[in-house]
Amino acid sequence: MMSSIKLTPRNEKFTGRITLPLSKSISNRALIISAISRGKVDPGELSESGDTKLLADLLFQSLEGKIKTLNAANAGTVFRFLTAYLSIQEGEWTLEGDDRMRQRPIAPLVNALRELGADISYLDKTGAPPIHIKGKTLAGGKVNISTDISSQFISALMMIGPAMKNGLQIHLDTDPESLPYIRMTEKLMLLSGAKVLLGNHTIMVNGTGYGHAILPNEADWSAAAFWYEIFALSREKQMFIDSLEEKSLQGDAMAERYFRMLGVETEFRGGGAWLSRFYWSGEVIRADLSYTPDLAPALIVATAARRKAGDFIGLKNLRHKESDRLNALLTELGKAGITCNSTSGSLSFEAQQMNITEPFDTYGDHRLAMAFAPLAFMGTPVTINDPDVVNKSYPGFWDEIQKVLDVRF
């Protein structure tokens, strides 16, 4: 394990291409759908991310039947998807995580599953991991769920719906956070032969099972956001990101629109995305990130580094990520001389000079490590503590970033 990594700009011009990992969001949904279908759905090519490997391993352990305690570490997607999946499998499991996972809420999903007849109990603090699950056949029916914490609760329910005799009628109490991820789940289910319909605050899933299919995957737009940030802060005139698709299942393809506000133009050709520059006169960068919260670190840090004023809303569920991501951004930007104002769901700042004098902490959060690394282009070497956290979603990030920065491990 590396304790820190130091980054400095390179003198030579970058002339190659950037390679992205496959989407872990698509991969994790594909794995769950494949498991529920009993292998009729081939998950296709999977991400090499730590989260996807962990989910694949825990699914194998659950099927093998020998290991009754499954540890999802700090992988929220893994924990939430397994909670729903194990609820409809015959057997008993304890599902646990690390210290941070024990702070991350699970109650909305557990309450919904209990409403459907699932047997789930808390082993420590009510509303949080670890939990004990006695899996069994669930008939399905109508269920209500709170939407203000994570769209993953909704996706987890949707994917088990086809395995229920009566299907599922999911009623949402408000407009869901991260709606594009729910649409991603819908599209992958449809490709897998399921019948699902998204309505206004209602999701209908037929209990007709999954068919035979091979699911597609894509280059990860969430990871691409950090290359948009790198380009926005560097002096490169062009950059090519290999295999990045314009028509994507991923809501984080919105990165292309957000970074236009920082003068980054995108042209899709030649099997990927060409980034180039154009003049953008806006002095205040405003964005509602309710639907795309994973883009927040890259866009917010890039805005501050470019000495633009920033006004960002829709950040409420950042507090429930791998770290309290909103508080972490406030703290680490403050280290670099950026004074921010924040509420429970917003962050804003005036245009300020960034002054980097301290290492950046990562709080066990992969997206924070990748968001602060590009600040090396500001002229001062940047040190990132606990850099191995990027393995969660982008194991090759530090190798890839050596194409544009000097890296000292």
mmCIF file of C-alpha atoms in Angstrom:
data_model
loop_
_atom_site.group_PDB
_atom_site.id
_atom_site.type_symbol
_atom_site.label_atom_id
_atom_site.label_comp_id
_atom_site.label_asym_id
_atom_site.label_seq_id
_atom_site.Cartn_x
_atom_site.Cartn_y
_atom_site.Cartn_z
ATOM 1 C CA MET A 1 0.000 0.000 0.000
ATOM 2 C CA MET A 2 1.327 3.442 -0.946
ATOM 3 C CA SER A 3 1.038 6.074 1.783
ATOM 4 C CA SER A 4 1.280 8.972 -0.693
ATOM 5 C CA ILE A 5 2.084 9.936 -4.260
ATOM 6 C CA LYS A 6 3.674 13.129 -5.616
ATOM 7 C CA LEU A 7 2.711 14.669 -8.953
ATOM 8 C CA THR A 8 4.471 17.371 -10.975
ATOM 9 C CA PRO A 9 3.890 18.644 -14.533
ATOM 10 C CA ARG A 10 5.878 17.191 -17.428
ATOM 11 C CA ASN A 11 7.646 19.436 -19.904
ATOM 12 C CA GLU A 12 6.916 17.425 -23.033
ATOM 13 C CA LYS A 13 3.671 17.683 -24.972
ATOM 14 C CA PHE A 14 1.198 14.825 -24.692
ATOM 15 C CA THR A 15 0.538 13.116 -28.030
ATOM 16 C CA GLY A 16 -1.044 9.788 -27.077
ATOM 17 C CA ARG A 17 -4.480 8.628 -26.120
ATOM 18 C CA ILE A 18 -6.162 8.072 -22.771
ATOM 19 C CA THR A 19 -7.565 4.646 -21.925
ATOM 20 C CA LEU A 20 -10.525 4.465 -19.562
ATOM 21 C CA PRO A 21 -11.763 1.538 -17.478
ATOM 22 C CA LEU A 22 -15.100 -0.043 -18.300
ATOM 23 C CA SER A 23 -18.080 1.257 -16.365
ATOM 24 C CA LYS A 24 -18.360 -0.320 -12.937
ATOM 25 C CA SER A 25 -21.964 0.921 -12.680
ATOM 26 C CA ILE A 26 -22.940 -1.129 -15.727
ATOM 27 C CA SER A 27 -20.792 -4.081 -14.615
ATOM 28 C CA ASN A 28 -22.317 -4.296 -11.140
ATOM 29 C CA ARG A 29 -25.860 -4.232 -12.488
ATOM 30 C CA ALA A 30 -24.946 -6.830 -15.098
ATOM 31 C CA LEU A 31 -23.560 -9.159 -12.422
ATOM 32 C CA ILE A 32 -26.721 -8.951 -10.305
ATOM 33 C CA ILE A 33 -29.037 -9.435 -13.285
ATOM 34 C CA SER A 34 -26.976 -12.433 -14.414
ATOM 35 C CA ALA A 35 -27.127 -13.981 -10.932
ATOM 36 C CA ILE A 36 -30.899 -13.487 -10.646
ATOM 37 C CA SER A 37 -31.403 -14.987 -14.129
ATOM 38 C CA ARG A 38 -29.382 -18.061 -13.089
ATOM 39 C CA GLY A 39 -26.889 -17.416 -15.861
ATOM 40 C CA LYS A 40 -29.315 -16.879 -18.728
ATOM 41 C CA VAL A 41 -28.014 -13.313 -18.953
ATOM 42 C CA ASP A 42 -24.315 -13.121 -19.773
ATOM 43 C CA PRO A 43 -22.893 -10.045 -17.992
ATOM 44 C CA GLY A 44 -20.466 -9.456 -20.843
ATOM 45 C CA GLU A 45 -17.115 -7.742 -20.430
ATOM 46 C CA LEU A 46 -16.690 -6.473 -16.891
ATOM 47 C CA SER A 47 -14.838 -3.633 -15.241
ATOM 48 C CA GLU A 48 -11.520 -4.395 -13.514
ATOM 49 C CA SER A 49 -12.504 -2.088 -10.658
ATOM 50 C CA GLY A 50 -12.176 -3.237 -7.075
ATOM 51 C CA ASP A 51 -15.933 -2.866 -6.532
ATOM 52 C CA THR A 52 -16.831 -5.121 -9.450
ATOM 53 C CA LYS A 53 -14.305 -7.764 -8.457
ATOM 54 C CA LEU A 54 -15.631 -7.652 -4.897
ATOM 55 C CA LEU A 55 -19.238 -8.086 -6.025
ATOM 56 C CA ALA A 56 -18.319 -11.001 -8.283
ATOM 57 C CA ASP A 57 -16.453 -12.666 -5.415
ATOM 58 C CA LEU A 58 -19.289 -12.177 -2.914
ATOM 59 C CA LEU A 59 -21.868 -13.496 -5.371
ATOM 60 C CA PHE A 60 -19.709 -16.592 -5.831
ATOM 61 C CA GLN A 61 -19.382 -17.010 -2.066
ATOM 62 C CA SER A 62 -23.154 -16.730 -1.611
ATOM 63 C CA LEU A 63 -23.778 -19.385 -4.258
ATOM 64 C CA GLU A 64 -21.097 -21.685 -2.882
ATOM 65 C CA GLY A 65 -22.914 -21.677 0.432
ATOM 66 C CA LYS A 66 -19.896 -22.256 2.675
ATOM 67 C CA ILE A 67 -19.284 -18.671 3.766
ATOM 68 C CA LYS A 68 -22.263 -17.153 5.544
ATOM 69 C CA THR A 69 -20.667 -13.801 6.375
ATOM 70 C CA LEU A 70 -20.127 -11.515 3.406
ATOM 71 C CA ASN A 71 -18.057 -8.330 3.793
ATOM 72 C CA ALA A 72 -18.777 -5.520 1.317
ATOM 73 C CA ALA A 73 -16.059 -3.262 2.827
ATOM 74 C CA ASN A 74 -16.929 0.346 1.839
ATOM 75 C CA ALA A 75 -18.655 -0.524 -1.442
ATOM 76 C CA GLY A 76 -22.123 0.990 -1.172
ATOM 77 C CA THR A 77 -23.359 -0.384 -4.487
ATOM 78 C CA VAL A 78 -22.201 -3.877 -3.542
ATOM 79 C CA PHE A 79 -23.868 -3.768 -0.122
ATOM 80 C CA ARG A 80 -27.171 -2.399 -1.416
ATOM 81 C CA PHE A 81 -27.454 -4.689 -4.433
ATOM 82 C CA LEU A 82 -26.595 -7.747 -2.305
ATOM 83 C CA THR A 83 -29.155 -6.768 0.324
ATOM 84 C CA ALA A 84 -31.942 -7.073 -2.238
ATOM 85 C CA TYR A 85 -30.451 -10.053 -4.068
ATOM 86 C CA LEU A 86 -29.909 -12.171 -0.948
ATOM 87 C CA SER A 87 -33.432 -11.400 0.254
ATOM 88 C CA ILE A 88 -34.853 -13.574 -2.542
ATOM 89 C CA GLN A 89 -32.290 -16.407 -2.312
ATOM 90 C CA GLU A 90 -32.766 -19.444 -0.085
ATOM 91 C CA GLY A 91 -30.273 -19.292 2.781
ATOM 92 C CA GLU A 92 -28.999 -17.149 5.627
ATOM 93 C CA TRP A 93 -26.263 -14.532 5.515
ATOM 94 C CA THR A 94 -24.687 -11.818 7.578
ATOM 95 C CA LEU A 95 -23.842 -8.856 5.373
ATOM 96 C CA GLU A 96 -21.296 -6.474 6.853
ATOM 97 C CA GLY A 97 -18.851 -3.725 5.884
ATOM 98 C CA ASP A 98 -16.067 -1.568 7.228
ATOM 99 C CA ASP A 99 -16.375 1.269 9.761
ATOM 100 C CA ARG A 100 -17.464 3.787 7.127
ATOM 101 C CA MET A 101 -20.107 1.381 5.781
ATOM 102 C CA ARG A 102 -21.553 1.134 9.286
ATOM 103 C CA GLN A 103 -22.245 4.877 9.048
ATOM 104 C CA ARG A 104 -23.976 4.665 5.676
ATOM 105 C CA PRO A 105 -27.783 4.329 5.806
ATOM 106 C CA ILE A 106 -29.544 1.232 4.560
ATOM 107 C CA ALA A 107 -32.979 1.706 6.212
ATOM 108 C CA PRO A 108 -34.991 2.845 3.140
ATOM 109 C CA LEU A 109 -34.067 -0.339 1.266
ATOM 110 C CA VAL A 110 -34.527 -2.626 4.277
ATOM 111 C CA ASN A 111 -37.924 -1.065 5.032
ATOM 112 C CA ALA A 112 -39.066 -1.588 1.450
ATOM 113 C CA LEU A 113 -37.894 -5.200 1.394
ATOM 114 C CA ARG A 114 -39.585 -5.886 4.728
ATOM 115 C CA GLU A 115 -42.768 -4.408 3.287
ATOM 116 C CA LEU A 116 -42.493 -7.131 0.631
ATOM 117 C CA GLY A 117 -42.051 -9.832 3.284
ATOM 118 C CA ALA A 118 -38.245 -10.054 3.463
ATOM 119 C CA ASP A 119 -36.662 -11.271 6.703
ATOM 120 C CA ILE A 120 -33.903 -8.782 7.506
ATOM 121 C CA SER A 121 -32.674 -7.734 10.947
ATOM 122 C CA TYR A 122 -30.072 -5.255 12.170
ATOM 123 C CA LEU A 123 -27.152 -6.655 14.140
ATOM 124 C CA ASP A 124 -25.978 -3.388 15.672
ATOM 125 C CA LYS A 125 -27.473 0.052 15.058
ATOM 126 C CA THR A 126 -30.964 0.247 13.600
ATOM 127 C CA GLY A 127 -30.887 1.590 10.072
ATOM 128 C CA ALA A 128 -27.248 0.730 9.345
ATOM 129 C CA PRO A 129 -25.042 -2.281 8.598
ATOM 130 C CA PRO A 130 -24.344 -5.014 9.552
ATOM 131 C CA ILE A 131 -27.553 -6.898 8.805
ATOM 132 C CA HIS A 132 -28.745 -10.501 8.925
ATOM 133 C CA ILE A 133 -30.764 -11.813 5.982
ATOM 134 C CA LYS A 134 -32.897 -14.963 5.835
ATOM 135 C CA GLY A 135 -33.517 -15.290 2.133
ATOM 136 C CA LYS A 136 -36.745 -16.737 0.759
ATOM 137 C CA THR A 137 -39.148 -16.498 -2.157
ATOM 138 C CA LEU A 138 -40.967 -13.185 -2.224
ATOM 139 C CA ALA A 139 -44.249 -12.793 -4.091
ATOM 140 C CA GLY A 140 -43.770 -9.099 -4.839
ATOM 141 C CA GLY A 141 -46.524 -6.492 -5.032
ATOM 142 C CA LYS A 142 -46.656 -2.813 -4.131
ATOM 143 C CA VAL A 143 -43.888 -1.114 -2.176
ATOM 144 C CA ASN A 144 -43.017 2.427 -1.155
ATOM 145 C CA ILE A 145 -39.486 3.758 -0.848
ATOM 146 C CA SER A 146 -37.817 6.998 0.162
ATOM 147 C CA THR A 147 -35.699 8.490 -2.627
ATOM 148 C CA ASP A 148 -33.628 11.150 -0.871
ATOM 149 C CA ILE A 149 -30.484 9.126 -0.050
ATOM 150 C CA SER A 150 -29.522 6.866 -2.951
ATOM 151 C CA SER A 151 -30.916 5.755 -6.293
ATOM 152 C CA GLN A 152 -29.159 2.435 -5.659
ATOM 153 C CA PHE A 153 -31.971 1.438 -3.282
ATOM 154 C CA ILE A 154 -34.411 1.770 -6.174
ATOM 155 C CA SER A 155 -32.158 -0.034 -8.662
ATOM 156 C CA ALA A 156 -31.673 -2.876 -6.174
ATOM 157 C CA LEU A 157 -35.445 -3.342 -5.904
ATOM 158 C CA MET A 158 -36.009 -3.054 -9.639
ATOM 159 C CA MET A 159 -33.557 -5.828 -10.502
ATOM 160 C CA ILE A 160 -35.186 -8.417 -8.211
ATOM 161 C CA GLY A 161 -38.677 -7.594 -9.515
ATOM 162 C CA PRO A 162 -38.665 -10.025 -12.462
ATOM 163 C CA ALA A 163 -37.958 -12.903 -10.036
ATOM 164 C CA MET A 164 -41.172 -12.208 -8.097
ATOM 165 C CA LYS A 165 -44.403 -13.919 -9.111
ATOM 166 C CA ASN A 166 -46.433 -10.728 -8.832
ATOM 167 C CA GLY A 167 -43.696 -8.442 -10.016
ATOM 168 C CA LEU A 168 -43.196 -5.056 -8.375
ATOM 169 C CA GLN A 169 -44.978 -1.746 -8.252
ATOM 170 C CA ILE A 170 -42.492 0.701 -6.730
ATOM 171 C CA HIS A 171 -43.877 4.023 -5.500
ATOM 172 C CA LEU A 172 -41.357 6.836 -5.007
ATOM 173 C CA ASP A 173 -42.104 9.513 -2.428
ATOM 174 C CA THR A 174 -40.362 12.307 -4.394
ATOM 175 C CA ASP A 175 -38.318 12.817 -7.544
ATOM 176 C CA PRO A 176 -35.363 10.446 -7.117
ATOM 177 C CA GLU A 177 -31.750 11.535 -6.724
ATOM 178 C CA SER A 178 -29.393 10.324 -9.484
ATOM 179 C CA LEU A 179 -32.257 9.520 -11.871
ATOM 180 C CA PRO A 180 -29.905 8.585 -14.767
ATOM 181 C CA TYR A 181 -28.701 5.575 -12.742
ATOM 182 C CA ILE A 182 -32.294 4.345 -12.441
ATOM 183 C CA ARG A 183 -32.670 4.748 -16.190
ATOM 184 C CA MET A 184 -29.450 2.790 -16.668
ATOM 185 C CA THR A 185 -30.929 -0.034 -14.594
ATOM 186 C CA GLU A 186 -34.120 0.067 -16.664
ATOM 187 C CA LYS A 187 -32.205 -0.128 -19.960
ATOM 188 C CA LEU A 188 -30.067 -3.054 -18.828
ATOM 189 C CA MET A 189 -33.140 -4.899 -17.573
ATOM 190 C CA LEU A 190 -34.920 -4.323 -20.896
ATOM 191 C CA LEU A 191 -31.871 -5.605 -22.775
ATOM 192 C CA SER A 192 -32.060 -8.674 -20.528
ATOM 193 C CA GLY A 193 -35.646 -9.443 -21.518
ATOM 194 C CA ALA A 194 -37.370 -8.011 -18.453
ATOM 195 C CA LYS A 195 -40.507 -5.895 -18.674
ATOM 196 C CA VAL A 196 -40.118 -2.626 -16.801
ATOM 197 C CA LEU A 197 -41.703 0.800 -17.159
ATOM 198 C CA LEU A 198 -40.651 4.060 -15.504
ATOM 199 C CA GLY A 199 -43.535 6.397 -14.800
ATOM 200 C CA ASN A 200 -44.067 9.536 -12.763
ATOM 201 C CA HIS A 201 -43.076 8.447 -9.225
ATOM 202 C CA THR A 202 -44.011 4.851 -10.120
ATOM 203 C CA ILE A 203 -41.937 1.984 -11.528
ATOM 204 C CA MET A 204 -43.686 -1.127 -12.832
ATOM 205 C CA VAL A 205 -41.740 -4.396 -13.101
ATOM 206 C CA ASN A 206 -43.427 -7.562 -14.414
ATOM 207 C CA GLY A 207 -42.687 -10.854 -12.717
ATOM 208 C CA THR A 208 -41.928 -12.597 -16.009
ATOM 209 C CA GLY A 209 -38.247 -13.224 -15.367
ATOM 210 C CA TYR A 210 -35.214 -12.483 -17.495
ATOM 211 C CA GLY A 211 -34.485 -13.860 -20.948
ATOM 212 C CA HIS A 212 -31.239 -14.808 -22.667
ATOM 213 C CA ALA A 213 -28.922 -11.911 -23.435
ATOM 214 C CA ILE A 214 -25.325 -10.721 -23.541
ATOM 215 C CA LEU A 215 -25.047 -7.289 -21.968
ATOM 216 C CA PRO A 216 -22.887 -4.502 -23.403
ATOM 217 C CA ASN A 217 -20.446 -2.333 -21.509
ATOM 218 C CA GLU A 218 -18.897 1.080 -22.136
ATOM 219 C CA ALA A 219 -15.915 3.174 -21.182
ATOM 220 C CA ASP A 220 -16.600 4.795 -17.817
ATOM 221 C CA TRP A 221 -17.872 8.368 -18.087
ATOM 222 C CA SER A 222 -17.434 8.878 -14.332
ATOM 223 C CA ALA A 223 -13.712 8.235 -14.826
ATOM 224 C CA ALA A 224 -13.636 10.385 -17.964
ATOM 225 C CA ALA A 225 -14.662 13.403 -15.866
ATOM 226 C CA PHE A 226 -11.201 13.491 -14.298
ATOM 227 C CA TRP A 227 -9.597 13.652 -17.757
ATOM 228 C CA TYR A 228 -11.894 16.539 -18.622
ATOM 229 C CA GLU A 229 -10.634 18.178 -15.436
ATOM 230 C CA ILE A 230 -7.018 17.424 -16.363
ATOM 231 C CA PHE A 231 -7.528 18.920 -19.815
ATOM 232 C CA ALA A 232 -9.251 22.005 -18.376
ATOM 233 C CA LEU A 233 -6.271 22.680 -16.077
ATOM 234 C CA SER A 234 -3.459 21.712 -18.449
ATOM 235 C CA ARG A 235 -1.990 23.567 -21.434
ATOM 236 C CA GLU A 236 -2.707 20.734 -23.835
ATOM 237 C CA LYS A 237 -4.408 21.858 -27.045
ATOM 238 C CA GLN A 238 -5.957 18.474 -27.780
ATOM 239 C CA MET A 239 -6.508 15.178 -26.017
ATOM 240 C CA PHE A 240 -8.027 11.927 -27.267
ATOM 241 C CA ILE A 241 -9.990 9.691 -24.884
ATOM 242 C CA ASP A 242 -10.309 6.240 -26.388
ATOM 243 C CA SER A 243 -13.680 4.425 -26.678
ATOM 244 C CA LEU A 244 -15.726 7.158 -24.996
ATOM 245 C CA GLU A 245 -19.276 7.082 -26.390
ATOM 246 C CA GLU A 246 -21.590 10.026 -27.004
ATOM 247 C CA LYS A 247 -24.776 7.944 -26.896
ATOM 248 C CA SER A 248 -24.271 6.328 -23.531
ATOM 249 C CA LEU A 249 -26.243 4.398 -20.937
ATOM 250 C CA GLN A 250 -24.453 6.510 -18.340
ATOM 251 C CA GLY A 251 -25.867 9.734 -16.968
ATOM 252 C CA ASP A 252 -22.342 10.942 -16.236
ATOM 253 C CA ALA A 253 -21.950 11.599 -19.951
ATOM 254 C CA MET A 254 -23.207 15.006 -18.764
ATOM 255 C CA ALA A 255 -19.535 15.704 -17.989
ATOM 256 C CA GLU A 256 -19.197 16.810 -21.611
ATOM 257 C CA ARG A 257 -21.805 19.562 -21.091
ATOM 258 C CA TYR A 258 -20.558 20.668 -17.677
ATOM 259 C CA PHE A 259 -16.965 21.085 -18.808
ATOM 260 C CA ARG A 260 -18.030 23.232 -21.762
ATOM 261 C CA MET A 261 -18.479 25.887 -19.080
ATOM 262 C CA LEU A 262 -14.711 25.620 -18.547
ATOM 263 C CA GLY A 263 -13.924 25.914 -22.243
ATOM 264 C CA VAL A 264 -13.618 22.214 -23.108
ATOM 265 C CA GLU A 265 -15.091 21.219 -26.478
ATOM 266 C CA THR A 266 -15.820 17.570 -27.328
ATOM 267 C CA GLU A 267 -15.968 15.981 -30.764
ATOM 268 C CA PHE A 268 -16.814 12.306 -31.039
ATOM 269 C CA ARG A 269 -14.928 10.648 -33.897
ATOM 270 C CA GLY A 270 -12.333 7.986 -34.544
ATOM 271 C CA GLY A 271 -13.679 5.655 -31.883
ATOM 272 C CA GLY A 272 -13.555 8.103 -29.005
ATOM 273 C CA ALA A 273 -13.691 11.732 -27.884
ATOM 274 C CA TRP A 274 -11.373 14.532 -28.996
ATOM 275 C CA LEU A 275 -11.089 17.319 -26.447
ATOM 276 C CA SER A 276 -10.114 20.788 -27.635
ATOM 277 C CA ARG A 277 -10.410 24.351 -26.365
ATOM 278 C CA PHE A 278 -12.741 27.230 -27.123
ATOM 279 C CA TYR A 279 -13.279 30.587 -25.476
ATOM 280 C CA TRP A 280 -15.918 30.679 -22.762
ATOM 281 C CA SER A 281 -16.541 34.039 -21.129
ATOM 282 C CA GLY A 282 -18.591 32.915 -18.122
ATOM 283 C CA GLU A 283 -17.116 33.871 -14.756
ATOM 284 C CA VAL A 284 -19.540 31.863 -12.607
ATOM 285 C CA ILE A 285 -19.948 28.106 -13.042
ATOM 286 C CA ARG A 286 -23.418 26.980 -11.944
ATOM 287 C CA ALA A 287 -24.694 23.419 -11.955
ATOM 288 C CA ASP A 288 -27.420 21.306 -10.371
ATOM 289 C CA LEU A 289 -25.709 17.961 -9.782
ATOM 290 C CA SER A 290 -28.735 16.143 -8.323
ATOM 291 C CA TYR A 291 -28.744 13.611 -11.146
ATOM 292 C CA THR A 292 -24.953 13.309 -11.505
ATOM 293 C CA PRO A 293 -23.383 13.618 -8.020
ATOM 294 C CA ASP A 294 -20.291 11.586 -8.944
ATOM 295 C CA LEU A 295 -19.244 14.431 -11.249
ATOM 296 C CA ALA A 296 -19.170 16.907 -8.373
ATOM 297 C CA PRO A 297 -15.536 16.455 -7.226
ATOM 298 C CA ALA A 298 -14.013 16.918 -10.687
ATOM 299 C CA LEU A 299 -16.197 19.878 -11.663
ATOM 300 C CA ILE A 300 -15.977 21.690 -8.323
ATOM 301 C CA VAL A 301 -12.204 21.336 -7.969
ATOM 302 C CA ALA A 302 -11.623 22.361 -11.606
ATOM 303 C CA THR A 303 -13.817 25.442 -11.163
ATOM 304 C CA ALA A 304 -11.915 26.556 -8.062
ATOM 305 C CA ALA A 305 -8.548 25.937 -9.743
ATOM 306 C CA ARG A 306 -9.544 28.013 -12.781
ATOM 307 C CA ARG A 307 -10.304 30.956 -10.471
ATOM 308 C CA LYS A 308 -13.977 30.927 -11.366
ATOM 309 C CA ALA A 309 -16.805 31.504 -8.933
ATOM 310 C CA GLY A 310 -18.811 28.335 -8.321
ATOM 311 C CA ASP A 311 -22.423 27.742 -7.337
ATOM 312 C CA PHE A 312 -23.351 24.070 -7.055
ATOM 313 C CA ILE A 313 -26.593 22.559 -5.772
ATOM 314 C CA GLY A 314 -28.023 19.042 -5.627
ATOM 315 C CA LEU A 315 -25.197 17.780 -3.403
ATOM 316 C CA LYS A 316 -27.219 16.394 -0.491
ATOM 317 C CA ASN A 317 -26.379 12.739 -1.015
ATOM 318 C CA LEU A 318 -22.627 13.447 -1.214
ATOM 319 C CA ARG A 319 -22.659 13.023 2.563
ATOM 320 C CA HIS A 320 -23.528 9.340 2.108
ATOM 321 C CA LYS A 321 -20.740 8.370 -0.305
ATOM 322 C CA GLU A 322 -17.467 6.545 0.465
ATOM 323 C CA SER A 323 -16.725 9.587 2.593
ATOM 324 C CA ASP A 324 -18.774 12.572 3.657
ATOM 325 C CA ARG A 325 -17.736 13.901 0.284
ATOM 326 C CA LEU A 326 -19.241 17.355 0.717
ATOM 327 C CA ASN A 327 -17.400 18.002 3.982
ATOM 328 C CA ALA A 328 -14.209 16.533 2.522
ATOM 329 C CA LEU A 329 -14.356 18.929 -0.451
ATOM 330 C CA LEU A 330 -14.855 21.860 1.914
ATOM 331 C CA THR A 331 -11.908 20.805 4.060
ATOM 332 C CA GLU A 332 -9.449 20.063 1.266
ATOM 333 C CA LEU A 333 -10.327 23.135 -0.798
ATOM 334 C CA GLY A 334 -9.885 25.137 2.387
ATOM 335 C CA LYS A 335 -6.362 23.734 2.710
ATOM 336 C CA ALA A 336 -5.643 25.190 -0.718
ATOM 337 C CA GLY A 337 -6.920 28.626 0.235
ATOM 338 C CA ILE A 338 -10.435 28.366 -1.205
ATOM 339 C CA THR A 339 -13.086 29.635 1.221
ATOM 340 C CA CYS A 340 -16.427 27.982 0.548
ATOM 341 C CA ASN A 341 -19.986 28.419 1.735
ATOM 342 C CA SER A 342 -22.089 25.308 2.167
ATOM 343 C CA THR A 343 -25.490 24.029 3.220
ATOM 344 C CA SER A 344 -26.608 20.395 3.488
ATOM 345 C CA GLY A 345 -26.956 20.246 -0.289
ATOM 346 C CA SER A 346 -24.977 23.086 -1.811
ATOM 347 C CA LEU A 347 -21.478 24.499 -2.121
ATOM 348 C CA SER A 348 -20.409 27.895 -3.426
ATOM 349 C CA PHE A 349 -17.344 30.108 -3.538
ATOM 350 C CA GLU A 350 -16.081 33.310 -5.071
ATOM 351 C CA ALA A 351 -13.205 33.374 -7.549
ATOM 352 C CA GLN A 352 -10.016 32.989 -5.491
ATOM 353 C CA GLN A 353 -6.326 32.278 -5.925
ATOM 354 C CA MET A 354 -5.481 28.688 -5.075
ATOM 355 C CA ASN A 355 -2.401 28.181 -2.909
ATOM 356 C CA ILE A 356 -1.277 24.573 -2.474
ATOM 357 C CA THR A 357 0.974 24.021 0.546
ATOM 358 C CA GLU A 358 -0.228 20.731 2.097
ATOM 359 C CA PRO A 359 -0.870 17.156 0.961
ATOM 360 C CA PHE A 360 -4.454 16.325 0.073
ATOM 361 C CA ASP A 361 -6.221 13.699 2.169
ATOM 362 C CA THR A 362 -8.560 11.277 0.458
ATOM 363 C CA TYR A 363 -10.791 9.979 3.285
ATOM 364 C CA GLY A 364 -10.873 6.503 1.742
ATOM 365 C CA ASP A 365 -12.600 8.028 -1.287
ATOM 366 C CA HIS A 366 -11.410 7.247 -4.824
ATOM 367 C CA ARG A 367 -13.090 10.256 -6.436
ATOM 368 C CA LEU A 368 -11.382 12.710 -4.093
ATOM 369 C CA ALA A 369 -7.944 11.305 -4.938
ATOM 370 C CA MET A 370 -8.603 11.660 -8.667
ATOM 371 C CA ALA A 371 -10.153 15.128 -8.312
ATOM 372 C CA PHE A 372 -7.203 16.694 -6.478
ATOM 373 C CA ALA A 373 -4.446 15.055 -8.562
ATOM 374 C CA PRO A 374 -4.936 17.412 -11.577
ATOM 375 C CA LEU A 375 -4.061 20.406 -9.395
ATOM 376 C CA ALA A 376 -0.423 19.591 -10.161
ATOM 377 C CA PHE A 377 -1.013 21.549 -13.376
ATOM 378 C CA MET A 378 -1.333 24.720 -11.281
ATOM 379 C CA GLY A 379 2.471 24.881 -10.996
ATOM 380 C CA THR A 380 2.986 23.487 -7.505
ATOM 381 C CA PRO A 381 3.717 19.791 -6.918
ATOM 382 C CA VAL A 382 0.745 17.961 -5.432
ATOM 383 C CA THR A 383 0.902 15.154 -2.895
ATOM 384 C CA ILE A 384 -2.053 12.772 -2.576
ATOM 385 C CA ASN A 385 -2.322 10.672 0.583
ATOM 386 C CA ASP A 386 -3.566 7.074 0.429
ATOM 387 C CA PRO A 387 -3.536 6.975 -3.380
ATOM 388 C CA ASP A 388 -4.492 3.282 -3.558
ATOM 389 C CA VAL A 389 -8.129 4.267 -3.009
ATOM 390 C CA VAL A 390 -8.442 4.738 -6.797
ATOM 391 C CA ASN A 391 -8.469 0.931 -7.160
ATOM 392 C CA LYS A 392 -12.135 1.038 -6.191
ATOM 393 C CA SER A 393 -13.117 2.312 -9.644
ATOM 394 C CA TYR A 394 -10.000 3.053 -11.744
ATOM 395 C CA PRO A 395 -7.074 0.744 -10.881
ATOM 396 C CA GLY A 396 -4.923 2.068 -13.733
ATOM 397 C CA PHE A 397 -5.378 5.768 -12.963
ATOM 398 C CA TRP A 398 -1.866 6.491 -11.683
ATOM 399 C CA ASP A 399 -0.290 4.562 -14.563
ATOM 400 C CA GLU A 400 -2.430 6.451 -17.056
ATOM 401 C CA ILE A 401 -1.795 9.858 -15.494
ATOM 402 C CA GLN A 402 1.948 9.357 -16.040
ATOM 403 C CA LYS A 403 1.206 10.240 -19.663
ATOM 404 C CA VAL A 404 0.670 13.860 -18.628
ATOM 405 C CA LEU A 405 2.308 14.236 -15.196
ATOM 406 C CA ASP A 406 5.485 13.025 -13.562
ATOM 407 C CA VAL A 407 4.536 10.643 -10.775
ATOM 408 C CA ARG A 408 6.739 9.720 -7.849
ATOM 409 C CA PHE A 409 5.467 6.757 -5.880
#
